[in-house]
Every structure is written in C-alpha cells, then in structure tokens.
Short mmCIF file of C-alpha atoms in Angstrom, two decimals:
data_model
loop_
_atom_site.label_atom_id
_atom_site.label_comp_id
_atom_site.label_asym_id
_atom_site.label_seq_id
_atom_site.Cartn_x
_atom_site.Cartn_y
_atom_site.Cartn_z
CA UNK A 121 15.58 12.08 18.78
CA UNK A 122 11.94 10.87 19.17
CA UNK A 123 10.09 11.50 16.02
CA UNK A 124 6.96 13.74 16.01
CA UNK A 125 5.12 12.35 12.99
CA UNK A 126 4.28 8.96 11.41
CA UNK A 127 4.12 8.99 7.60
CA UNK A 128 2.72 5.86 6.06
CA UNK A 129 2.40 4.53 2.52
CA UNK A 130 -1.11 3.12 2.01
CA UNK A 131 -1.07 0.04 -0.27
CA UNK A 132 0.84 -2.81 1.35
CA UNK A 133 1.46 -0.91 4.55
CA UNK A 134 -1.92 0.23 5.87
CA UNK A 135 -3.82 -2.12 3.56
CA UNK A 136 -2.98 -5.76 3.07
CA UNK A 137 -1.66 -6.72 -0.36
CA UNK A 138 -3.94 -8.33 -2.94
CA UNK A 139 -1.94 -11.52 -2.52
CA UNK A 140 -3.19 -11.70 1.13
CA UNK A 141 -6.82 -11.18 0.45
CA UNK A 142 -7.80 -13.66 -2.22
CA UNK A 143 -10.77 -14.97 -0.30
CA UNK A 144 -12.17 -11.43 0.11
CA UNK A 145 -11.52 -10.65 -3.58
CA UNK A 146 -13.24 -13.86 -4.70
CA UNK A 147 -16.23 -12.99 -2.56
CA UNK A 148 -16.42 -9.43 -3.91
CA UNK A 149 -16.07 -10.61 -7.53
CA UNK A 150 -18.39 -13.58 -7.25
CA UNK A 151 -15.69 -16.10 -8.03
CA UNK A 152 -15.61 -19.57 -6.50
CA UNK A 153 -13.30 -19.98 -3.50
CA UNK A 154 -9.83 -20.97 -4.47
CA UNK A 155 -9.96 -19.43 -7.97
CA UNK A 156 -7.07 -17.08 -7.26
CA UNK A 157 -3.97 -19.10 -6.56
CA UNK A 158 -1.01 -16.82 -7.16
CA UNK A 159 0.53 -15.51 -3.97
CA UNK A 160 3.55 -13.47 -5.05
CA UNK A 161 6.04 -13.01 -2.22
CA UNK A 162 4.00 -15.05 0.21
CA UNK A 163 4.55 -18.25 -1.80
CA UNK A 164 6.64 -17.66 -4.95
CA UNK A 165 6.24 -21.31 -5.98
CA UNK A 166 2.58 -20.60 -6.79
CA UNK A 167 3.46 -17.64 -8.97
CA UNK A 168 5.91 -18.09 -11.92
CA UNK A 169 4.96 -14.66 -13.17
CA UNK A 170 6.14 -13.18 -9.85
CA UNK A 171 9.34 -15.10 -10.19
CA UNK A 172 9.84 -13.53 -13.63
CA UNK A 173 9.31 -10.10 -12.19
CA UNK A 174 11.87 -10.71 -9.50
CA UNK A 175 14.33 -11.82 -12.20
CA UNK A 176 13.66 -8.54 -14.05
CA UNK A 177 11.99 -10.30 -16.95
CA UNK A 178 9.03 -7.98 -16.64
CA UNK A 179 8.16 -4.85 -14.74
CA UNK A 180 5.91 -4.67 -11.66
CA UNK A 181 3.36 -2.70 -13.74
CA UNK A 182 3.39 -5.46 -16.41
CA UNK A 183 2.91 -8.06 -13.65
CA UNK A 184 -0.17 -6.30 -12.30
CA UNK A 185 -1.61 -5.54 -15.72
CA UNK A 186 -1.38 -9.27 -16.59
CA UNK A 187 -3.19 -10.16 -13.37
CA UNK A 188 -5.77 -7.41 -13.99
CA UNK A 189 -6.58 -8.70 -17.45
CA UNK A 190 -6.59 -12.28 -16.19
CA UNK A 191 -9.11 -11.55 -13.36
CA UNK A 192 -11.22 -9.44 -15.68
CA UNK A 193 -11.56 -12.44 -18.02
CA UNK A 194 -12.61 -14.62 -15.13
CA UNK A 195 -15.59 -12.29 -14.49
CA UNK A 196 -16.35 -11.96 -18.19
CA UNK A 197 -15.06 -8.45 -18.60
CA UNK A 198 -12.21 -6.63 -20.39
CA UNK A 199 -10.12 -4.81 -17.76
CA UNK A 200 -7.31 -2.56 -18.92
CA UNK A 201 -6.63 -0.56 -15.77
CA UNK A 202 -5.30 -1.94 -12.49
CA UNK A 203 -7.53 0.44 -10.53
CA UNK A 204 -10.54 -1.49 -11.94
CA UNK A 205 -9.21 -4.67 -10.35
CA UNK A 206 -8.42 -3.02 -6.99
CA UNK A 207 -11.72 -1.14 -6.72
CA UNK A 208 -13.84 -4.20 -7.70
CA UNK A 209 -11.87 -6.63 -5.52
CA UNK A 210 -11.91 -4.40 -2.41
CA UNK A 211 -15.42 -3.05 -2.52
CA UNK A 212 -17.15 -5.56 -0.27
CA UNK A 213 -15.59 -4.94 3.18
CA UNK A 214 -13.06 -2.13 3.30
CA UNK A 215 -12.21 -2.78 6.99
CA UNK A 216 -11.26 -6.37 6.27
CA UNK A 217 -8.33 -5.44 4.01
CA UNK A 218 -6.69 -3.14 6.58
CA UNK A 219 -3.80 -4.50 8.60
CA UNK A 220 -4.71 -4.71 12.33
CA UNK A 221 -1.08 -3.86 13.14
CA UNK A 222 -1.50 -0.65 11.21
CA UNK A 223 -4.67 0.27 13.08
CA UNK A 224 -2.79 -0.32 16.33
CA UNK A 225 0.14 1.94 15.61
CA UNK A 226 -2.04 4.67 14.06
CA UNK A 227 -4.24 4.77 17.17
CA UNK A 228 -1.27 4.69 19.45
CA UNK A 229 0.51 7.50 17.60
CA UNK A 230 -2.63 9.56 17.66
CA UNK A 231 -3.10 9.06 21.35
CA UNK A 232 0.49 10.03 22.03
CA UNK A 233 0.07 13.30 20.20
CA UNK A 234 2.13 12.39 17.13
CA UNK A 235 1.04 13.77 13.77
CA UNK A 236 -0.17 11.34 11.15
CA UNK A 237 0.21 11.51 7.36
CA UNK A 238 -0.30 9.32 4.34
CA UNK A 239 2.12 9.60 1.41
CA UNK A 240 0.74 7.51 -1.47
CA UNK A 241 1.33 7.20 -5.18
CA UNK A 242 -2.12 5.85 -5.97
CA UNK A 243 -4.59 6.01 -3.08
CA UNK A 244 -7.58 7.38 -4.87
CA UNK A 245 -6.44 6.20 -8.32
CA UNK A 246 -6.34 2.51 -7.34
CA UNK A 247 -8.75 2.41 -4.48
CA UNK A 248 -11.25 5.15 -5.33
CA UNK A 249 -12.50 7.99 -3.24
CA UNK A 250 -15.47 5.86 -2.18
CA UNK A 251 -13.15 3.32 -0.50
CA UNK A 252 -11.46 6.07 1.43
CA UNK A 253 -14.76 7.62 2.48
CA UNK A 254 -15.90 4.30 3.96
CA UNK A 255 -12.72 3.91 6.11
CA UNK A 256 -13.11 5.98 9.34
CA UNK A 257 -9.48 5.16 10.23
CA UNK A 258 -8.32 7.72 7.62
CA UNK A 259 -10.11 10.50 9.43
CA UNK A 260 -7.39 10.23 12.10
CA UNK A 261 -4.77 11.52 9.61
CA UNK A 262 -3.68 15.17 9.67
CA UNK A 263 -2.32 15.11 6.15
CA UNK A 264 -2.82 13.08 3.00
CA UNK A 265 -0.49 13.58 0.03
CA UNK A 266 -1.75 11.47 -2.88
CA UNK A 267 -0.06 11.48 -6.30
CA UNK A 268 -3.45 10.79 -7.79
CA UNK A 269 -3.85 14.60 -7.49
CA UNK A 270 -0.30 15.93 -7.16
CA UNK A 271 1.09 13.97 -10.07
CA UNK A 272 4.34 13.66 -8.19
CA UNK A 273 5.36 10.07 -7.54
CA UNK A 274 7.67 8.71 -4.92
CA UNK A 275 10.74 8.61 -4.96
CA UNK A 276 10.67 12.20 -6.43
CA UNK A 277 12.09 14.39 -3.64
CA UNK A 278 9.17 16.79 -4.08
CA UNK A 279 6.72 14.12 -2.80
CA UNK A 280 8.53 13.91 0.56
CA UNK A 281 8.90 17.64 0.74
CA UNK A 282 5.11 18.00 0.15
CA UNK A 283 4.27 15.87 3.19
CA UNK A 284 6.79 17.44 5.55
CA UNK A 285 5.75 20.87 4.57
CA UNK A 286 2.08 20.05 5.13
CA UNK A 287 2.97 18.61 8.52
CA UNK A 288 5.05 21.66 9.37
CA UNK A 289 7.97 19.53 10.50
CA UNK A 290 11.54 18.96 9.37
CA UNK A 291 12.14 15.64 7.62
CA UNK A 292 14.28 14.21 10.39
CA UNK A 293 11.29 14.45 12.81
CA UNK A 294 9.17 12.17 10.59
CA UNK A 295 9.13 8.35 10.53
CA UNK A 296 8.36 7.15 6.99
CA UNK A 297 7.13 3.57 6.36
CA UNK A 298 6.95 2.14 2.83
CA UNK A 299 7.09 -1.38 1.43
CA UNK A 300 8.92 -0.46 -1.80
CA UNK A 301 12.69 -0.25 -1.47
CA UNK A 302 13.01 2.60 -4.02
CA UNK A 303 10.50 4.69 -2.05
CA UNK A 304 12.15 3.93 1.30
CA UNK A 305 15.48 5.00 -0.26
CA UNK A 306 13.81 8.21 -1.34
CA UNK A 307 12.76 8.86 2.23
CA UNK A 308 16.31 8.34 3.43
CA UNK A 309 17.55 10.87 0.85
CA UNK A 310 14.94 13.31 2.03
CA UNK A 311 16.32 13.06 5.56
CA UNK A 312 13.48 11.09 7.13
CA UNK A 313 13.74 8.29 9.66
CA UNK A 314 12.75 5.31 7.50
CA UNK A 315 11.38 1.86 8.03
CA UNK A 316 11.40 -0.35 4.90
CA UNK A 317 8.25 -2.30 5.56
CA UNK A 318 8.47 -6.10 5.20
CA UNK A 319 5.10 -7.46 4.11
CA UNK A 320 6.14 -10.90 5.41
CA UNK A 321 6.76 -9.47 8.91
CA UNK A 322 4.34 -6.52 9.44
CA UNK A 323 4.45 -6.67 13.23
CA UNK A 324 8.22 -6.47 13.26
CA UNK A 325 8.24 -3.56 10.84
CA UNK A 326 5.68 -1.60 12.83
CA UNK A 327 7.63 -2.34 16.03
CA UNK A 328 10.63 -0.52 14.54
CA UNK A 329 8.38 2.46 13.71
CA UNK A 330 6.96 2.43 17.24
CA UNK A 331 10.50 2.54 18.65
CA UNK A 332 11.43 5.57 16.56
CA UNK A 333 8.23 7.31 17.67
CA UNK A 334 8.93 6.53 21.34
CA UNK A 335 5.65 4.61 21.66
#
C-alpha cells in the first residue's frame, strides 16, 4: 500500500550531522579552518572517542558532552549543555546545514499530496526556536511533534501515537525515517513503514522512502 504521510526525524535526517559541517561550525564560532578534526562515522580513524562510543565504553550523550565542553573551551567559554554547542555552531546559515536530498523529498511529497510530519526528540531544545523560524522549509509540514515540549522521547510508543493521531492516519500509512536504530525499531513496533536512515548514504535512504510513498 502506498503510504499517505512522510514522518521525518530532524537531526541527522533533515539536517546534516555536526560531523559533516565542521567548516560551517568553525565559521560560526570564529575558529580557524581545520580546528575541528573529529568526524565520527564519516572517518572513525580521526575520532578515538567515537570508537570508544561504538565499543560501548561511553554513551552517546557522554560523547557529545565531551565534544561540547571541548569546543566551548576552544572559544573561551564553559559549555555544559549540548544545545549551546548546536545553537552556536548552526546560527550562521541555517539553510546550509539542511540536506538537499531532504529538501527534494519533502517538496516532492508535498506536491504529491502526501502529509508531512516531524517527529523529533530535541528540535527546539538543541536547535532553538529561532533556528526553526528561519527555515521556511519547515512551514511545509502539517505536524511537528517535538519532545522538547511533550517530554515523550522516541522510542516511547506514545511518541509515534502522537504523530499518527495528529496526522489523522493509521500508523501503517506513514513512512517514518530516523537515523537512530532504536528509534527506527520503535517505529516498526508502532506499525509504521520504516526507513533506518544511513547518514553515509542519504540519497539511497531517501530513495527507499520515495518508493514507499509512491513518488
């Protein structure tokens, strides 16, 4: 059955990961080009801390808090919240951190009459409402469910129910795209058609979603 709605995670799916936008972050933070060298999944050899996370020696949250404090020190400040890093690093050009492949599928889905939704654990928390207000692309969405306000984090089943209820559609008519395996698994359990987004192959991941949407 062709799905009637596209439900997207934001960070990593619509927006490029911080690993991918070091040059933009350096510009926004006033750091010399080439200061940020860690590239996570895009080049694990540059990032022993990422390798430790993959080996379960530290949590993802601990990884990002370490990076947050590290970058804060580089700009002469004491940062203790990841959202400080994200908001400061992505404040210069919001359009530049958005995946062009995401723009393409969002516009195609809208033109084809599919409903659009965002299901995020941290949209305004990490990016800030100002970021969202400066991104016209988000005005195309019919529904935004953000745990910043609901307090319900994926993969809690209530998060998926909230977005399908707001769309007025059964779960099986929704294509859900998320880059975190645990969240993708939660979508499967909720009955959605799920694409586990591969940040190394964004075009291929969005192609799968297009197929499910009949685009």
